[in-house]
Amino acid sequence: MTDTTQQGAADVAPFSPNGTALYNPDDDTLRWSNAERLTPTEYAQASTLGFKLWRGSSAWVATWTPEREDFLLQHVEQIDFELLTDDPEARQQRFVSRARAADARADQRREAASQGLPPMGEPVKLDHHSAKRHLRAIERSDQNMRAAVEEYKKADYWRSRAAGAERRARQKSDPNVVRRRIERLEAELRKQERRLELLSGQPDSPKTQTSVNHALRWIDHLELRLAFERARLELLGPAPFATAQAYKKGDTVKSSKWGKCEVVGVGPKNLKLKILEGGASGMTLSSPAYEVQPWEE
């Protein structure tokens, strides 16, 4: 090896990982906990790719994509697969409590803003001995009202967080929500498989190979997510109900929404049902097959 080659090898800085990274299958997110402050370039790259800094956990978080995974692998040794514990219901209660506390503080500030002011909006008498006291009262009132507005904003923020935690709880515990998520993932998987099939018929080139690798990574990831969501569904209750093709016109079924119904039409995924009982009797509506069970007397 020549001196020039040795010098070039010495100039190459060894890879120094910056923190750790996790993939959480529960919400399909990548989480990067950096150990050192990001450079302006790294910060811009993370933001451009869609990473958001979660201040509470000091982690950069984003939904998984091949591009985001590649970016993290430039900064960490590996991305660990870990199911992070999460209790959306407890978080919802915590956020509701914070919203109520902020509302209470805002009400106190609003009431304080009206204290000490001259009655009936009396103007300041600049040449009177009460002018300084009057001006101080107006300043305190203004400060309290501004603080009340900020507390109301905090209350709105925590209410929105509580609503998000409620949606998150349904994502994890509602079988119908999980089934619909599985259907979306299956549709996305079919899309990537069709894309891969189209790429296989194109002339071989570096660009085509890059696209093929991208599609294969998406397929691997979607199959992983489907396995996770199907396992989640099995833990939530019985196996999914029969498909639409298991029913025929004239069958009497029980809908989870409308009770006793008659099947009047069968589609690829949905059933057309006529409600047989209650105030909506006689109405015809469409229902997914997983919301229907055979009627039992």
PDB file of C-alpha atoms in Angstrom:
ATOM      1  CA  MET A   1       0.000   0.000   0.000  1.00  0.00           C
ATOM      2  CA  THR A   2       1.362   3.408  -0.960  1.00  0.00           C
ATOM      3  CA  ASP A   3       1.692   6.317   1.429  1.00  0.00           C
ATOM      4  CA  THR A   4      -1.127   8.123  -0.406  1.00  0.00           C
ATOM      5  CA  THR A   5      -3.487   5.163   0.021  1.00  0.00           C
ATOM      6  CA  GLN A   6      -2.545   4.856   3.688  1.00  0.00           C
ATOM      7  CA  GLN A   7      -3.159   8.570   4.199  1.00  0.00           C
ATOM      8  CA  GLY A   8      -6.586   8.297   2.468  1.00  0.00           C
ATOM      9  CA  ALA A   9      -7.585   5.383   4.671  1.00  0.00           C
ATOM     10  CA  ALA A  10      -6.520   7.293   7.767  1.00  0.00           C
ATOM     11  CA  ASP A  11      -8.685  10.269   6.703  1.00  0.00           C
ATOM     12  CA  VAL A  12     -11.863   8.134   6.695  1.00  0.00           C
ATOM     13  CA  ALA A  13     -13.548   8.716  10.044  1.00  0.00           C
ATOM     14  CA  PRO A  14     -14.843   5.586  11.801  1.00  0.00           C
ATOM     15  CA  PHE A  15     -18.624   5.236  12.112  1.00  0.00           C
ATOM     16  CA  SER A  16     -19.786   6.684  15.400  1.00  0.00           C
ATOM     17  CA  PRO A  17     -23.416   5.822  16.264  1.00  0.00           C
ATOM     18  CA  ASN A  18     -25.558   8.623  17.606  1.00  0.00           C
ATOM     19  CA  GLY A  19     -27.963   7.049  20.086  1.00  0.00           C
ATOM     20  CA  THR A  20     -30.365   4.160  19.497  1.00  0.00           C
ATOM     21  CA  ALA A  21     -33.395   3.472  17.317  1.00  0.00           C
ATOM     22  CA  LEU A  22     -36.482   1.304  17.759  1.00  0.00           C
ATOM     23  CA  TYR A  23     -39.283   0.112  15.516  1.00  0.00           C
ATOM     24  CA  ASN A  24     -42.591  -0.252  17.350  1.00  0.00           C
ATOM     25  CA  PRO A  25     -45.049  -2.523  15.462  1.00  0.00           C
ATOM     26  CA  ASP A  26     -47.924  -1.432  17.684  1.00  0.00           C
ATOM     27  CA  ASP A  27     -48.163   1.940  15.935  1.00  0.00           C
ATOM     28  CA  ASP A  28     -45.781   1.322  12.990  1.00  0.00           C
ATOM     29  CA  THR A  29     -43.312   3.995  14.095  1.00  0.00           C
ATOM     30  CA  LEU A  30     -39.566   4.458  14.073  1.00  0.00           C
ATOM     31  CA  ARG A  31     -38.163   6.146  17.194  1.00  0.00           C
ATOM     32  CA  TRP A  32     -34.678   7.611  17.288  1.00  0.00           C
ATOM     33  CA  SER A  33     -33.212   8.668  20.634  1.00  0.00           C
ATOM     34  CA  ASN A  34     -30.098  10.628  19.634  1.00  0.00           C
ATOM     35  CA  ALA A  35     -27.287  10.859  22.175  1.00  0.00           C
ATOM     36  CA  GLU A  36     -25.670  13.957  20.665  1.00  0.00           C
ATOM     37  CA  ARG A  37     -27.160  17.173  19.367  1.00  0.00           C
ATOM     38  CA  LEU A  38     -27.982  17.058  15.650  1.00  0.00           C
ATOM     39  CA  THR A  39     -26.091  19.248  13.228  1.00  0.00           C
ATOM     40  CA  PRO A  40     -28.158  21.760  11.211  1.00  0.00           C
ATOM     41  CA  THR A  41     -27.893  19.435   8.189  1.00  0.00           C
ATOM     42  CA  GLU A  42     -29.072  16.389  10.148  1.00  0.00           C
ATOM     43  CA  TYR A  43     -31.906  18.399  11.687  1.00  0.00           C
ATOM     44  CA  ALA A  44     -33.052  19.553   8.235  1.00  0.00           C
ATOM     45  CA  GLN A  45     -32.845  15.995   6.846  1.00  0.00           C
ATOM     46  CA  ALA A  46     -34.888  14.571   9.725  1.00  0.00           C
ATOM     47  CA  SER A  47     -37.543  17.263   9.351  1.00  0.00           C
ATOM     48  CA  THR A  48     -37.717  16.864   5.570  1.00  0.00           C
ATOM     49  CA  LEU A  49     -38.244  13.107   5.936  1.00  0.00           C
ATOM     50  CA  GLY A  50     -41.155  13.722   8.301  1.00  0.00           C
ATOM     51  CA  PHE A  51     -39.589  13.005  11.698  1.00  0.00           C
ATOM     52  CA  LYS A  52     -41.144  14.897  14.599  1.00  0.00           C
ATOM     53  CA  LEU A  53     -39.345  15.569  17.859  1.00  0.00           C
ATOM     54  CA  TRP A  54     -41.408  14.346  20.814  1.00  0.00           C
ATOM     55  CA  ARG A  55     -40.251  16.635  23.596  1.00  0.00           C
ATOM     56  CA  GLY A  56     -41.578  14.430  26.381  1.00  0.00           C
ATOM     57  CA  SER A  57     -39.531  11.398  25.323  1.00  0.00           C
ATOM     58  CA  SER A  58     -36.712  13.329  23.582  1.00  0.00           C
ATOM     59  CA  ALA A  59     -37.104  11.056  20.558  1.00  0.00           C
ATOM     60  CA  TRP A  60     -37.509  11.661  16.830  1.00  0.00           C
ATOM     61  CA  VAL A  61     -40.607   9.758  15.697  1.00  0.00           C
ATOM     62  CA  ALA A  62     -42.066   8.939  12.270  1.00  0.00           C
ATOM     63  CA  THR A  63     -44.140   6.237  10.608  1.00  0.00           C
ATOM     64  CA  TRP A  64     -41.978   3.584   8.924  1.00  0.00           C
ATOM     65  CA  THR A  65     -40.879   4.018   5.318  1.00  0.00           C
ATOM     66  CA  PRO A  66     -37.773   2.628   3.551  1.00  0.00           C
ATOM     67  CA  GLU A  67     -36.333   6.147   3.230  1.00  0.00           C
ATOM     68  CA  ARG A  68     -36.717   6.870   6.949  1.00  0.00           C
ATOM     69  CA  GLU A  69     -35.217   3.515   7.865  1.00  0.00           C
ATOM     70  CA  ASP A  70     -32.203   4.205   5.631  1.00  0.00           C
ATOM     71  CA  PHE A  71     -31.731   7.614   7.245  1.00  0.00           C
ATOM     72  CA  LEU A  72     -31.654   6.103  10.749  1.00  0.00           C
ATOM     73  CA  LEU A  73     -29.209   3.396   9.717  1.00  0.00           C
ATOM     74  CA  GLN A  74     -26.782   6.183   8.768  1.00  0.00           C
ATOM     75  CA  HIS A  75     -26.787   7.266  12.438  1.00  0.00           C
ATOM     76  CA  VAL A  76     -27.270   4.099  14.520  1.00  0.00           C
ATOM     77  CA  GLU A  77     -25.776   0.622  14.432  1.00  0.00           C
ATOM     78  CA  GLN A  78     -29.144  -1.132  14.140  1.00  0.00           C
ATOM     79  CA  ILE A  79     -32.869  -0.637  14.557  1.00  0.00           C
ATOM     80  CA  ASP A  80     -34.240  -2.835  17.324  1.00  0.00           C
ATOM     81  CA  PHE A  81     -37.690  -4.405  17.061  1.00  0.00           C
ATOM     82  CA  GLU A  82     -39.566  -3.703  20.267  1.00  0.00           C
ATOM     83  CA  LEU A  83     -43.207  -3.573  21.330  1.00  0.00           C
ATOM     84  CA  LEU A  84     -43.405  -0.553  23.607  1.00  0.00           C
ATOM     85  CA  THR A  85     -45.888  -0.670  26.458  1.00  0.00           C
ATOM     86  CA  ASP A  86     -48.718   1.798  26.094  1.00  0.00           C
ATOM     87  CA  ASP A  87     -51.956   2.397  27.996  1.00  0.00           C
ATOM     88  CA  PRO A  88     -54.130   4.767  25.922  1.00  0.00           C
ATOM     89  CA  GLU A  89     -56.951   4.785  28.490  1.00  0.00           C
ATOM     90  CA  ALA A  90     -54.617   5.931  31.269  1.00  0.00           C
ATOM     91  CA  ARG A  91     -53.166   8.591  28.982  1.00  0.00           C
ATOM     92  CA  GLN A  92     -56.666   9.785  28.097  1.00  0.00           C
ATOM     93  CA  GLN A  93     -57.572  10.190  31.775  1.00  0.00           C
ATOM     94  CA  ARG A  94     -54.305  12.030  32.408  1.00  0.00           C
ATOM     95  CA  PHE A  95     -54.926  14.435  29.525  1.00  0.00           C
ATOM     96  CA  VAL A  96     -58.537  15.052  30.612  1.00  0.00           C
ATOM     97  CA  SER A  97     -57.302  15.897  34.123  1.00  0.00           C
ATOM     98  CA  ARG A  98     -54.774  18.357  32.724  1.00  0.00           C
ATOM     99  CA  ALA A  99     -57.455  19.998  30.561  1.00  0.00           C
ATOM    100  CA  ARG A 100     -59.731  20.427  33.580  1.00  0.00           C
ATOM    101  CA  ALA A 101     -56.897  21.900  35.629  1.00  0.00           C
ATOM    102  CA  ALA A 102     -56.083  24.380  32.858  1.00  0.00           C
ATOM    103  CA  ASP A 103     -59.774  25.356  32.604  1.00  0.00           C
ATOM    104  CA  ALA A 104     -59.863  25.973  36.371  1.00  0.00           C
ATOM    105  CA  ARG A 105     -56.746  28.147  36.231  1.00  0.00           C
ATOM    106  CA  ALA A 106     -58.189  30.088  33.290  1.00  0.00           C
ATOM    107  CA  ASP A 107     -61.434  30.737  35.184  1.00  0.00           C
ATOM    108  CA  GLN A 108     -59.465  31.982  38.200  1.00  0.00           C
ATOM    109  CA  ARG A 109     -57.440  34.341  36.028  1.00  0.00           C
ATOM    110  CA  ARG A 110     -60.570  35.596  34.264  1.00  0.00           C
ATOM    111  CA  GLU A 111     -62.258  36.345  37.595  1.00  0.00           C
ATOM    112  CA  ALA A 112     -59.106  38.055  38.878  1.00  0.00           C
ATOM    113  CA  ALA A 113     -59.067  40.259  35.769  1.00  0.00           C
ATOM    114  CA  SER A 114     -62.360  41.858  36.842  1.00  0.00           C
ATOM    115  CA  GLN A 115     -61.250  42.486  40.430  1.00  0.00           C
ATOM    116  CA  GLY A 116     -60.016  45.898  41.555  1.00  0.00           C
ATOM    117  CA  LEU A 117     -61.254  47.810  38.480  1.00  0.00           C
ATOM    118  CA  PRO A 118     -63.326  50.956  38.966  1.00  0.00           C
ATOM    119  CA  PRO A 119     -67.056  50.282  38.463  1.00  0.00           C
ATOM    120  CA  MET A 120     -68.907  50.925  35.199  1.00  0.00           C
ATOM    121  CA  GLY A 121     -65.705  51.410  33.178  1.00  0.00           C
ATOM    122  CA  GLU A 122     -64.808  54.685  34.826  1.00  0.00           C
ATOM    123  CA  PRO A 123     -62.043  56.468  32.844  1.00  0.00           C
ATOM    124  CA  VAL A 124     -58.630  57.237  34.324  1.00  0.00           C
ATOM    125  CA  LYS A 125     -58.474  60.694  35.935  1.00  0.00           C
ATOM    126  CA  LEU A 126     -54.916  61.621  35.059  1.00  0.00           C
ATOM    127  CA  ASP A 127     -54.739  64.633  37.379  1.00  0.00           C
ATOM    128  CA  HIS A 128     -56.381  62.813  40.283  1.00  0.00           C
ATOM    129  CA  HIS A 129     -54.572  61.098  43.185  1.00  0.00           C
ATOM    130  CA  SER A 130     -56.244  57.783  42.152  1.00  0.00           C
ATOM    131  CA  ALA A 131     -54.670  57.757  38.654  1.00  0.00           C
ATOM    132  CA  LYS A 132     -51.677  55.551  39.531  1.00  0.00           C
ATOM    133  CA  ARG A 133     -53.857  53.046  41.398  1.00  0.00           C
ATOM    134  CA  HIS A 134     -56.286  52.974  38.479  1.00  0.00           C
ATOM    135  CA  LEU A 135     -53.515  52.369  35.922  1.00  0.00           C
ATOM    136  CA  ARG A 136     -51.998  49.572  38.019  1.00  0.00           C
ATOM    137  CA  ALA A 137     -55.434  47.914  38.263  1.00  0.00           C
ATOM    138  CA  ILE A 138     -55.823  48.063  34.464  1.00  0.00           C
ATOM    139  CA  GLU A 139     -52.346  46.553  33.991  1.00  0.00           C
ATOM    140  CA  ARG A 140     -53.097  43.703  36.428  1.00  0.00           C
ATOM    141  CA  SER A 141     -56.397  43.060  34.690  1.00  0.00           C
ATOM    142  CA  ASP A 142     -54.677  42.904  31.303  1.00  0.00           C
ATOM    143  CA  GLN A 143     -52.035  40.487  32.626  1.00  0.00           C
ATOM    144  CA  ASN A 144     -54.678  38.232  34.170  1.00  0.00           C
ATOM    145  CA  MET A 145     -56.775  38.209  31.001  1.00  0.00           C
ATOM    146  CA  ARG A 146     -53.757  37.320  28.849  1.00  0.00           C
ATOM    147  CA  ALA A 147     -52.882  34.516  31.277  1.00  0.00           C
ATOM    148  CA  ALA A 148     -56.500  33.287  31.114  1.00  0.00           C
ATOM    149  CA  VAL A 149     -56.319  33.115  27.306  1.00  0.00           C
ATOM    150  CA  GLU A 150     -53.092  31.082  27.493  1.00  0.00           C
ATOM    151  CA  GLU A 151     -54.643  28.670  30.004  1.00  0.00           C
ATOM    152  CA  TYR A 152     -57.696  28.199  27.767  1.00  0.00           C
ATOM    153  CA  LYS A 153     -55.330  27.384  24.896  1.00  0.00           C
ATOM    154  CA  LYS A 154     -53.624  24.780  27.096  1.00  0.00           C
ATOM    155  CA  ALA A 155     -57.003  23.283  27.980  1.00  0.00           C
ATOM    156  CA  ASP A 156     -57.902  22.982  24.277  1.00  0.00           C
ATOM    157  CA  TYR A 157     -54.537  21.354  23.612  1.00  0.00           C
ATOM    158  CA  TRP A 158     -55.001  18.727  26.342  1.00  0.00           C
ATOM    159  CA  ARG A 159     -58.566  18.035  25.193  1.00  0.00           C
ATOM    160  CA  SER A 160     -57.267  17.342  21.685  1.00  0.00           C
ATOM    161  CA  ARG A 161     -54.620  15.025  23.162  1.00  0.00           C
ATOM    162  CA  ALA A 162     -57.342  13.220  25.140  1.00  0.00           C
ATOM    163  CA  ALA A 163     -59.372  12.758  21.945  1.00  0.00           C
ATOM    164  CA  GLY A 164     -56.287  11.349  20.231  1.00  0.00           C
ATOM    165  CA  ALA A 165     -55.713   8.919  23.109  1.00  0.00           C
ATOM    166  CA  GLU A 166     -59.334   7.788  22.816  1.00  0.00           C
ATOM    167  CA  ARG A 167     -58.877   7.096  19.094  1.00  0.00           C
ATOM    168  CA  ARG A 168     -55.663   5.224  19.919  1.00  0.00           C
ATOM    169  CA  ALA A 169     -57.501   3.065  22.457  1.00  0.00           C
ATOM    170  CA  ARG A 170     -60.067   2.121  19.814  1.00  0.00           C
ATOM    171  CA  GLN A 171     -57.294   1.285  17.356  1.00  0.00           C
ATOM    172  CA  LYS A 172     -55.942  -1.282  19.806  1.00  0.00           C
ATOM    173  CA  SER A 173     -59.086  -2.732  21.391  1.00  0.00           C
ATOM    174  CA  ASP A 174     -61.904  -2.536  18.821  1.00  0.00           C
ATOM    175  CA  PRO A 175     -61.949  -5.703  16.664  1.00  0.00           C
ATOM    176  CA  ASN A 176     -63.789  -3.936  13.839  1.00  0.00           C
ATOM    177  CA  VAL A 177     -61.154  -1.194  13.712  1.00  0.00           C
ATOM    178  CA  VAL A 178     -58.409  -3.837  13.581  1.00  0.00           C
ATOM    179  CA  ARG A 179     -60.229  -5.712  10.796  1.00  0.00           C
ATOM    180  CA  ARG A 180     -60.546  -2.551   8.722  1.00  0.00           C
ATOM    181  CA  ARG A 181     -56.825  -1.866   9.256  1.00  0.00           C
ATOM    182  CA  ILE A 182     -56.034  -5.394   8.053  1.00  0.00           C
ATOM    183  CA  GLU A 183     -58.129  -4.792   4.933  1.00  0.00           C
ATOM    184  CA  ARG A 184     -56.204  -1.582   4.185  1.00  0.00           C
ATOM    185  CA  LEU A 185     -52.877  -3.357   4.666  1.00  0.00           C
ATOM    186  CA  GLU A 186     -53.968  -6.200   2.370  1.00  0.00           C
ATOM    187  CA  ALA A 187     -54.956  -3.667  -0.299  1.00  0.00           C
ATOM    188  CA  GLU A 188     -51.572  -1.917   0.029  1.00  0.00           C
ATOM    189  CA  LEU A 189     -49.789  -5.275  -0.208  1.00  0.00           C
ATOM    190  CA  ARG A 190     -51.642  -6.119  -3.432  1.00  0.00           C
ATOM    191  CA  LYS A 191     -50.672  -2.706  -4.809  1.00  0.00           C
ATOM    192  CA  GLN A 192     -46.972  -3.312  -4.127  1.00  0.00           C
ATOM    193  CA  GLU A 193     -47.172  -6.823  -5.619  1.00  0.00           C
ATOM    194  CA  ARG A 194     -48.718  -5.403  -8.815  1.00  0.00           C
ATOM    195  CA  ARG A 195     -45.981  -2.781  -8.901  1.00  0.00           C
ATOM    196  CA  LEU A 196     -43.325  -5.485  -8.567  1.00  0.00           C
ATOM    197  CA  GLU A 197     -44.958  -7.475 -11.377  1.00  0.00           C
ATOM    198  CA  LEU A 198     -44.856  -4.442 -13.684  1.00  0.00           C
ATOM    199  CA  LEU A 199     -41.201  -3.793 -12.837  1.00  0.00           C
ATOM    200  CA  SER A 200     -40.275  -7.387 -13.685  1.00  0.00           C
ATOM    201  CA  GLY A 201     -41.245  -6.718 -17.313  1.00  0.00           C
ATOM    202  CA  GLN A 202     -39.012  -3.650 -17.684  1.00  0.00           C
ATOM    203  CA  PRO A 203     -35.443  -3.695 -19.062  1.00  0.00           C
ATOM    204  CA  ASP A 204     -32.820  -4.324 -16.414  1.00  0.00           C
ATOM    205  CA  SER A 205     -31.120  -1.121 -15.296  1.00  0.00           C
ATOM    206  CA  PRO A 206     -29.848   0.426 -12.046  1.00  0.00           C
ATOM    207  CA  LYS A 207     -33.040   2.514 -11.801  1.00  0.00           C
ATOM    208  CA  THR A 208     -35.258  -0.548 -12.275  1.00  0.00           C
ATOM    209  CA  GLN A 209     -33.290  -2.528  -9.697  1.00  0.00           C
ATOM    210  CA  THR A 210     -33.638   0.317  -7.189  1.00  0.00           C
ATOM    211  CA  SER A 211     -37.399   0.349  -7.737  1.00  0.00           C
ATOM    212  CA  VAL A 212     -37.570  -3.443  -7.370  1.00  0.00           C
ATOM    213  CA  ASN A 213     -35.669  -3.323  -4.072  1.00  0.00           C
ATOM    214  CA  HIS A 214     -37.958  -0.540  -2.847  1.00  0.00           C
ATOM    215  CA  ALA A 215     -41.079  -2.594  -3.657  1.00  0.00           C
ATOM    216  CA  LEU A 216     -39.614  -5.715  -2.021  1.00  0.00           C
ATOM    217  CA  ARG A 217     -38.911  -3.800   1.182  1.00  0.00           C
ATOM    218  CA  TRP A 218     -42.484  -2.532   1.250  1.00  0.00           C
ATOM    219  CA  ILE A 219     -43.807  -6.063   0.693  1.00  0.00           C
ATOM    220  CA  ASP A 220     -41.677  -7.458   3.533  1.00  0.00           C
ATOM    221  CA  HIS A 221     -42.823  -4.671   5.831  1.00  0.00           C
ATOM    222  CA  LEU A 222     -46.524  -5.060   4.984  1.00  0.00           C
ATOM    223  CA  GLU A 223     -46.361  -8.816   5.536  1.00  0.00           C
ATOM    224  CA  LEU A 224     -44.794  -8.157   8.942  1.00  0.00           C
ATOM    225  CA  ARG A 225     -47.550  -5.691   9.835  1.00  0.00           C
ATOM    226  CA  LEU A 226     -50.284  -8.059   8.665  1.00  0.00           C
ATOM    227  CA  ALA A 227     -48.891 -10.865  10.826  1.00  0.00           C
ATOM    228  CA  PHE A 228     -48.838  -8.516  13.827  1.00  0.00           C
ATOM    229  CA  GLU A 229     -52.392  -7.186  13.283  1.00  0.00           C
ATOM    230  CA  ARG A 230     -53.830 -10.667  12.687  1.00  0.00           C
ATOM    231  CA  ALA A 231     -52.245 -11.860  15.919  1.00  0.00           C
ATOM    232  CA  ARG A 232     -53.711  -8.796  17.687  1.00  0.00           C
ATOM    233  CA  LEU A 233     -57.159  -9.630  16.296  1.00  0.00           C
ATOM    234  CA  GLU A 234     -56.969 -13.200  17.564  1.00  0.00           C
ATOM    235  CA  LEU A 235     -56.217 -11.913  21.074  1.00  0.00           C
ATOM    236  CA  LEU A 236     -59.180  -9.528  21.018  1.00  0.00           C
ATOM    237  CA  GLY A 237     -61.819 -12.215  20.591  1.00  0.00           C
ATOM    238  CA  PRO A 238     -63.054 -15.047  18.398  1.00  0.00           C
ATOM    239  CA  ALA A 239     -61.789 -15.551  14.884  1.00  0.00           C
ATOM    240  CA  PRO A 240     -63.253 -13.158  12.287  1.00  0.00           C
ATOM    241  CA  PHE A 241     -66.785 -13.915  11.224  1.00  0.00           C
ATOM    242  CA  ALA A 242     -67.669 -15.661   7.963  1.00  0.00           C
ATOM    243  CA  THR A 243     -67.080 -13.895   4.656  1.00  0.00           C
ATOM    244  CA  ALA A 244     -69.965 -12.427   2.669  1.00  0.00           C
ATOM    245  CA  GLN A 245     -70.001 -15.474   0.392  1.00  0.00           C
ATOM    246  CA  ALA A 246     -70.987 -17.671   3.370  1.00  0.00           C
ATOM    247  CA  TYR A 247     -74.468 -16.089   3.269  1.00  0.00           C
ATOM    248  CA  LYS A 248     -77.213 -16.185   0.650  1.00  0.00           C
ATOM    249  CA  LYS A 249     -80.320 -14.165  -0.105  1.00  0.00           C
ATOM    250  CA  GLY A 250     -83.101 -14.910   2.345  1.00  0.00           C
ATOM    251  CA  ASP A 251     -80.839 -15.753   5.318  1.00  0.00           C
ATOM    252  CA  THR A 252     -81.830 -14.311   8.680  1.00  0.00           C
ATOM    253  CA  VAL A 253     -78.846 -12.772  10.448  1.00  0.00           C
ATOM    254  CA  LYS A 254     -77.979 -10.659  13.484  1.00  0.00           C
ATOM    255  CA  SER A 255     -76.294  -7.338  12.751  1.00  0.00           C
ATOM    256  CA  SER A 256     -74.173  -5.769  15.488  1.00  0.00           C
ATOM    257  CA  LYS A 257     -75.772  -2.403  14.580  1.00  0.00           C
ATOM    258  CA  TRP A 258     -79.358  -3.154  13.555  1.00  0.00           C
ATOM    259  CA  GLY A 259     -80.256  -6.454  15.200  1.00  0.00           C
ATOM    260  CA  LYS A 260     -82.425  -8.956  13.315  1.00  0.00           C
ATOM    261  CA  CYS A 261     -82.082  -8.568   9.536  1.00  0.00           C
ATOM    262  CA  GLU A 262     -82.688 -10.445   6.305  1.00  0.00           C
ATOM    263  CA  VAL A 263     -80.001 -10.794   3.623  1.00  0.00           C
ATOM    264  CA  VAL A 264     -81.327  -9.333   0.364  1.00  0.00           C
ATOM    265  CA  GLY A 265     -78.027  -9.090  -1.510  1.00  0.00           C
ATOM    266  CA  VAL A 266     -74.479 -10.491  -1.380  1.00  0.00           C
ATOM    267  CA  GLY A 267     -71.404  -8.607  -2.615  1.00  0.00           C
ATOM    268  CA  PRO A 268     -67.663  -9.360  -2.599  1.00  0.00           C
ATOM    269  CA  LYS A 269     -67.238  -7.981   0.945  1.00  0.00           C
ATOM    270  CA  ASN A 270     -70.555  -6.479   2.032  1.00  0.00           C
ATOM    271  CA  LEU A 271     -74.078  -7.731   2.555  1.00  0.00           C
ATOM    272  CA  LYS A 272     -77.255  -5.831   1.767  1.00  0.00           C
ATOM    273  CA  LEU A 273     -79.565  -6.223   4.735  1.00  0.00           C
ATOM    274  CA  LYS A 274     -83.232  -5.446   5.355  1.00  0.00           C
ATOM    275  CA  ILE A 275     -83.959  -4.552   8.973  1.00  0.00           C
ATOM    276  CA  LEU A 276     -86.761  -6.724  10.363  1.00  0.00           C
ATOM    277  CA  GLU A 277     -87.371  -5.236  13.809  1.00  0.00           C
ATOM    278  CA  GLY A 278     -87.496  -1.864  15.543  1.00  0.00           C
ATOM    279  CA  GLY A 279     -88.237   1.638  14.367  1.00  0.00           C
ATOM    280  CA  ALA A 280     -86.098   1.222  11.243  1.00  0.00           C
ATOM    281  CA  SER A 281     -87.925  -1.963  10.170  1.00  0.00           C
ATOM    282  CA  GLY A 282     -88.084  -2.299   6.395  1.00  0.00           C
ATOM    283  CA  MET A 283     -85.017  -0.149   5.669  1.00  0.00           C
ATOM    284  CA  THR A 284     -82.308  -1.648   3.443  1.00  0.00           C
ATOM    285  CA  LEU A 285     -78.672  -0.955   4.333  1.00  0.00           C
ATOM    286  CA  SER A 286     -75.177  -2.234   3.485  1.00  0.00           C
ATOM    287  CA  SER A 287     -73.021  -3.944   6.125  1.00  0.00           C
ATOM    288  CA  PRO A 288     -69.529  -5.523   6.199  1.00  0.00           C
ATOM    289  CA  ALA A 289     -69.702  -9.284   6.666  1.00  0.00           C
ATOM    290  CA  TYR A 290     -67.707  -9.149   9.898  1.00  0.00           C
ATOM    291  CA  GLU A 291     -70.529  -7.170  11.569  1.00  0.00           C
ATOM    292  CA  VAL A 292     -73.007 -10.004  10.906  1.00  0.00           C
ATOM    293  CA  GLN A 293     -73.606 -13.385  12.538  1.00  0.00           C
ATOM    294  CA  PRO A 294     -76.142 -16.121  11.798  1.00  0.00           C
ATOM    295  CA  TRP A 295     -79.413 -15.531  13.648  1.00  0.00           C
ATOM    296  CA  GLU A 296     -80.050 -17.785  16.631  1.00  0.00           C
ATOM    297  CA  GLU A 297     -83.556 -18.048  18.134  1.00  0.00           C
TER     298      GLU A 297
END
